[in-house]
mmCIF file of N, CA and C in Angstrom:
data_model
loop_
_atom_site.group_PDB
_atom_site.id
_atom_site.type_symbol
_atom_site.label_atom_id
_atom_site.label_comp_id
_atom_site.label_asym_id
_atom_site.label_seq_id
_atom_site.Cartn_x
_atom_site.Cartn_y
_atom_site.Cartn_z
ATOM 1 N N GLU A 156 132.447 140.696 118.825
ATOM 2 C CA GLU A 156 131.158 140.229 118.876
ATOM 3 C C GLU A 156 130.139 140.167 118.215
ATOM 4 N N PHE A 157 129.233 139.816 117.546
ATOM 5 C CA PHE A 157 128.059 140.312 115.890
ATOM 6 C C PHE A 157 126.753 140.479 117.710
ATOM 7 N N SER A 158 126.828 141.616 117.671
ATOM 8 C CA SER A 158 125.469 141.701 118.029
ATOM 9 C C SER A 158 124.168 142.389 117.161
ATOM 10 N N PHE A 159 123.121 141.719 117.135
ATOM 11 C CA PHE A 159 121.644 142.250 117.252
ATOM 12 C C PHE A 159 121.596 144.004 117.267
ATOM 13 N N TRP A 160 122.374 144.906 117.971
ATOM 14 C CA TRP A 160 122.076 145.931 118.034
ATOM 15 C C TRP A 160 122.538 147.038 117.100
ATOM 16 N N TYR A 161 123.653 146.370 116.654
ATOM 17 C CA TYR A 161 124.208 146.342 115.535
ATOM 18 C C TYR A 161 122.931 146.590 113.949
ATOM 19 N N ILE A 162 122.306 145.746 114.171
ATOM 20 C CA ILE A 162 121.450 145.912 112.715
ATOM 21 C C ILE A 162 120.496 146.434 112.888
ATOM 22 N N GLY A 163 120.033 146.630 114.593
ATOM 23 C CA GLY A 163 119.025 147.682 114.894
ATOM 24 C C GLY A 163 119.386 148.976 114.832
ATOM 25 N N LEU A 164 120.699 149.262 115.185
ATOM 26 C CA LEU A 164 121.223 150.598 114.694
ATOM 27 C C LEU A 164 121.665 151.586 113.251
ATOM 28 N N GLY A 165 121.441 150.452 112.873
ATOM 29 C CA GLY A 165 121.394 150.276 111.098
ATOM 30 C C GLY A 165 119.889 150.710 111.035
ATOM 31 N N VAL A 166 119.068 150.182 111.557
ATOM 32 C CA VAL A 166 118.005 150.307 111.117
ATOM 33 C C VAL A 166 116.698 151.853 111.830
ATOM 34 N N ILE A 167 117.236 151.969 112.722
ATOM 35 C CA ILE A 167 116.546 153.589 113.327
ATOM 36 C C ILE A 167 117.751 154.346 113.166
ATOM 37 N N ALA A 168 118.796 154.380 112.928
ATOM 38 C CA ALA A 168 119.664 155.311 112.598
ATOM 39 C C ALA A 168 118.805 156.649 111.179
ATOM 40 N N PRO A 169 118.332 155.121 109.909
ATOM 41 C CA PRO A 169 117.382 156.235 108.767
ATOM 42 C C PRO A 169 116.030 157.257 109.381
ATOM 43 N N LEU A 170 115.681 156.409 110.548
ATOM 44 C CA LEU A 170 114.237 156.241 110.755
ATOM 45 C C LEU A 170 114.713 157.886 111.075
ATOM 46 N N LEU A 171 115.201 158.038 112.271
ATOM 47 C CA LEU A 171 116.345 159.582 112.999
ATOM 48 C C LEU A 171 116.433 160.404 112.360
ATOM 49 N N LEU A 172 116.860 159.649 110.843
ATOM 50 C CA LEU A 172 117.753 160.759 109.344
ATOM 51 C C LEU A 172 116.461 161.312 109.237
ATOM 52 N N SER A 173 115.654 160.434 108.982
ATOM 53 C CA SER A 173 114.244 160.686 107.913
ATOM 54 C C SER A 173 113.331 161.797 108.875
ATOM 55 N N ALA A 174 113.476 161.437 110.264
ATOM 56 C CA ALA A 174 113.283 162.354 110.784
ATOM 57 C C ALA A 174 113.227 163.576 111.043
ATOM 58 N N GLY A 175 114.064 163.702 110.835
ATOM 59 C CA GLY A 175 115.569 165.372 110.858
ATOM 60 C C GLY A 175 115.570 165.997 109.473
ATOM 61 N N LEU A 176 115.164 165.352 108.209
ATOM 62 C CA LEU A 176 115.163 165.896 107.212
ATOM 63 C C LEU A 176 113.822 166.290 107.020
ATOM 64 N N THR A 177 112.702 165.563 107.474
ATOM 65 C CA THR A 177 111.728 165.836 107.607
ATOM 66 C C THR A 177 111.045 167.660 108.507
ATOM 67 N N TYR A 178 111.997 167.122 109.366
ATOM 68 C CA TYR A 178 111.879 168.419 110.263
ATOM 69 C C TYR A 178 111.807 169.996 110.252
ATOM 70 N N SER A 179 113.060 169.656 109.389
ATOM 71 C CA SER A 179 114.007 170.621 108.753
ATOM 72 C C SER A 179 113.796 170.908 107.302
ATOM 73 N N ALA A 180 112.881 170.594 106.288
ATOM 74 C CA ALA A 180 112.559 170.410 104.956
ATOM 75 C C ALA A 180 111.307 172.049 104.678
ATOM 76 N N ARG A 181 112.225 172.655 104.115
ATOM 77 C CA ARG A 181 111.778 173.884 103.903
ATOM 78 C C ARG A 181 111.331 173.392 102.313
ATOM 79 N N GLU A 182 111.747 173.001 101.513
ATOM 80 C CA GLU A 182 111.101 172.779 99.848
ATOM 81 C C GLU A 182 111.010 171.588 99.883
ATOM 82 N N ARG A 183 110.360 171.561 98.470
ATOM 83 C CA ARG A 183 109.060 170.201 97.995
ATOM 84 C C ARG A 183 110.517 169.120 98.044
ATOM 85 N N THR A 184 111.601 168.532 97.458
ATOM 86 C CA THR A 184 112.701 168.538 97.078
ATOM 87 C C THR A 184 113.221 167.946 98.234
ATOM 88 N N ASP A 185 112.982 168.877 100.079
ATOM 89 C CA ASP A 185 113.800 167.824 100.881
ATOM 90 C C ASP A 185 112.841 167.715 101.499
ATOM 91 N N HIS A 186 111.265 167.666 101.287
ATOM 92 C CA HIS A 186 110.348 166.101 102.006
ATOM 93 C C HIS A 186 110.216 164.635 100.980
ATOM 94 N N VAL A 187 111.168 165.291 99.548
ATOM 95 C CA VAL A 187 110.902 163.992 98.900
ATOM 96 C C VAL A 187 112.139 162.973 99.272
ATOM 97 N N ARG A 188 113.237 163.766 100.019
ATOM 98 C CA ARG A 188 114.614 162.890 99.796
ATOM 99 C C ARG A 188 114.168 161.841 101.542
ATOM 100 N N ALA A 189 113.490 163.313 101.871
ATOM 101 C CA ALA A 189 113.046 162.574 103.526
ATOM 102 C C ALA A 189 111.950 160.854 103.129
ATOM 103 N N GLY A 190 111.095 161.533 102.393
ATOM 104 C CA GLY A 190 111.149 159.833 101.895
ATOM 105 C C GLY A 190 111.409 159.110 101.455
ATOM 106 N N ILE A 191 112.134 158.949 100.598
ATOM 107 C CA ILE A 191 113.024 158.656 100.075
ATOM 108 C C ILE A 191 113.844 157.478 101.531
ATOM 109 N N VAL A 192 114.530 158.875 101.967
ATOM 110 C CA VAL A 192 115.059 157.605 103.450
ATOM 111 C C VAL A 192 114.784 156.768 104.317
ATOM 112 N N MET A 193 112.922 157.911 104.299
ATOM 113 C CA MET A 193 111.713 156.700 105.557
ATOM 114 C C MET A 193 111.100 155.218 104.750
ATOM 115 N N LYS A 194 110.960 155.283 103.052
ATOM 116 C CA LYS A 194 111.279 153.941 102.706
ATOM 117 C C LYS A 194 112.205 153.548 102.764
ATOM 118 N N LEU A 195 113.441 153.625 102.643
ATOM 119 C CA LEU A 195 114.521 152.741 102.810
ATOM 120 C C LEU A 195 114.333 152.177 104.068
ATOM 121 N N ALA A 196 114.327 152.845 105.097
ATOM 122 C CA ALA A 196 114.307 153.043 106.285
ATOM 123 C C ALA A 196 113.507 151.574 106.503
ATOM 124 N N MET A 197 112.321 151.342 106.340
ATOM 125 C CA MET A 197 110.925 150.689 106.037
ATOM 126 C C MET A 197 111.331 149.261 105.474
ATOM 127 N N VAL A 198 112.215 148.956 103.703
ATOM 128 C CA VAL A 198 112.323 148.296 103.385
ATOM 129 C C VAL A 198 113.823 147.439 104.710
ATOM 130 N N MET A 199 114.417 148.439 105.543
ATOM 131 C CA MET A 199 115.958 147.977 106.210
ATOM 132 C C MET A 199 115.457 147.505 107.183
ATOM 133 N N ALA A 200 114.022 147.421 107.936
ATOM 134 C CA ALA A 200 113.246 147.302 109.159
ATOM 135 C C ALA A 200 112.485 145.736 108.256
ATOM 136 N N VAL A 201 112.026 145.719 107.042
ATOM 137 C CA VAL A 201 111.611 144.480 106.964
ATOM 138 C C VAL A 201 112.315 142.951 106.656
ATOM 139 N N GLY A 202 114.001 143.626 105.898
ATOM 140 C CA GLY A 202 114.443 142.749 106.287
ATOM 141 C C GLY A 202 115.296 142.389 107.316
ATOM 142 N N TYR A 203 114.885 143.187 108.634
ATOM 143 C CA TYR A 203 115.661 143.407 110.201
ATOM 144 C C TYR A 203 115.263 141.980 110.314
ATOM 145 N N VAL A 204 113.357 142.520 110.623
ATOM 146 C CA VAL A 204 113.141 140.730 110.732
ATOM 147 C C VAL A 204 112.838 139.980 109.708
ATOM 148 N N ALA A 205 112.936 140.251 109.096
ATOM 149 C CA ALA A 205 113.477 138.544 107.940
ATOM 150 C C ALA A 205 114.724 137.597 108.867
ATOM 151 N N PHE A 206 115.356 138.576 109.407
ATOM 152 C CA PHE A 206 116.863 137.983 109.652
ATOM 153 C C PHE A 206 116.525 137.532 110.823
ATOM 154 N N LEU A 207 115.725 137.906 111.695
ATOM 155 C CA LEU A 207 115.391 137.602 113.097
ATOM 156 C C LEU A 207 115.210 136.585 113.178
ATOM 157 N N LYS A 208 113.805 136.755 112.153
ATOM 158 C CA LYS A 208 112.874 135.180 111.849
ATOM 159 C C LYS A 208 113.974 134.130 111.529
ATOM 160 N N LEU A 209 114.475 134.331 111.567
ATOM 161 C CA LEU A 209 115.733 132.763 110.032
ATOM 162 C C LEU A 209 116.607 132.712 110.817
ATOM 163 N N VAL A 210 117.131 133.859 111.768
ATOM 164 C CA VAL A 210 118.710 132.739 113.165
ATOM 165 C C VAL A 210 117.294 132.467 114.283
ATOM 166 N N LEU A 211 116.674 133.571 115.096
ATOM 167 C CA LEU A 211 116.195 132.815 115.952
ATOM 168 C C LEU A 211 114.919 131.946 116.038
ATOM 169 N N PHE A 212 114.531 131.395 114.661
ATOM 170 C CA PHE A 212 113.911 130.399 114.725
ATOM 171 C C PHE A 212 113.864 129.397 113.895
ATOM 172 N N ALA A 213 114.748 129.300 113.729
ATOM 173 C CA ALA A 213 115.917 128.243 112.657
ATOM 174 C C ALA A 213 115.705 127.280 113.424
ATOM 175 N N PRO A 214 114.999 126.597 112.793
ATOM 176 C CA PRO A 214 114.627 124.589 113.014
ATOM 177 C C PRO A 214 116.091 123.963 113.345
#
């Protein structure tokens, strides 16, 4: 059965990954990589909200 938890995990996992990458970063390239992962997570979160709006508030 499909669950919104799977998509939520898909949004939370990159955020946690970015936090871990930022915490363990020692060089500038590591910080840049963490920033890219954070931007990806933000785009996924916006897409998730749009998806929920379409599914939950469909006429």
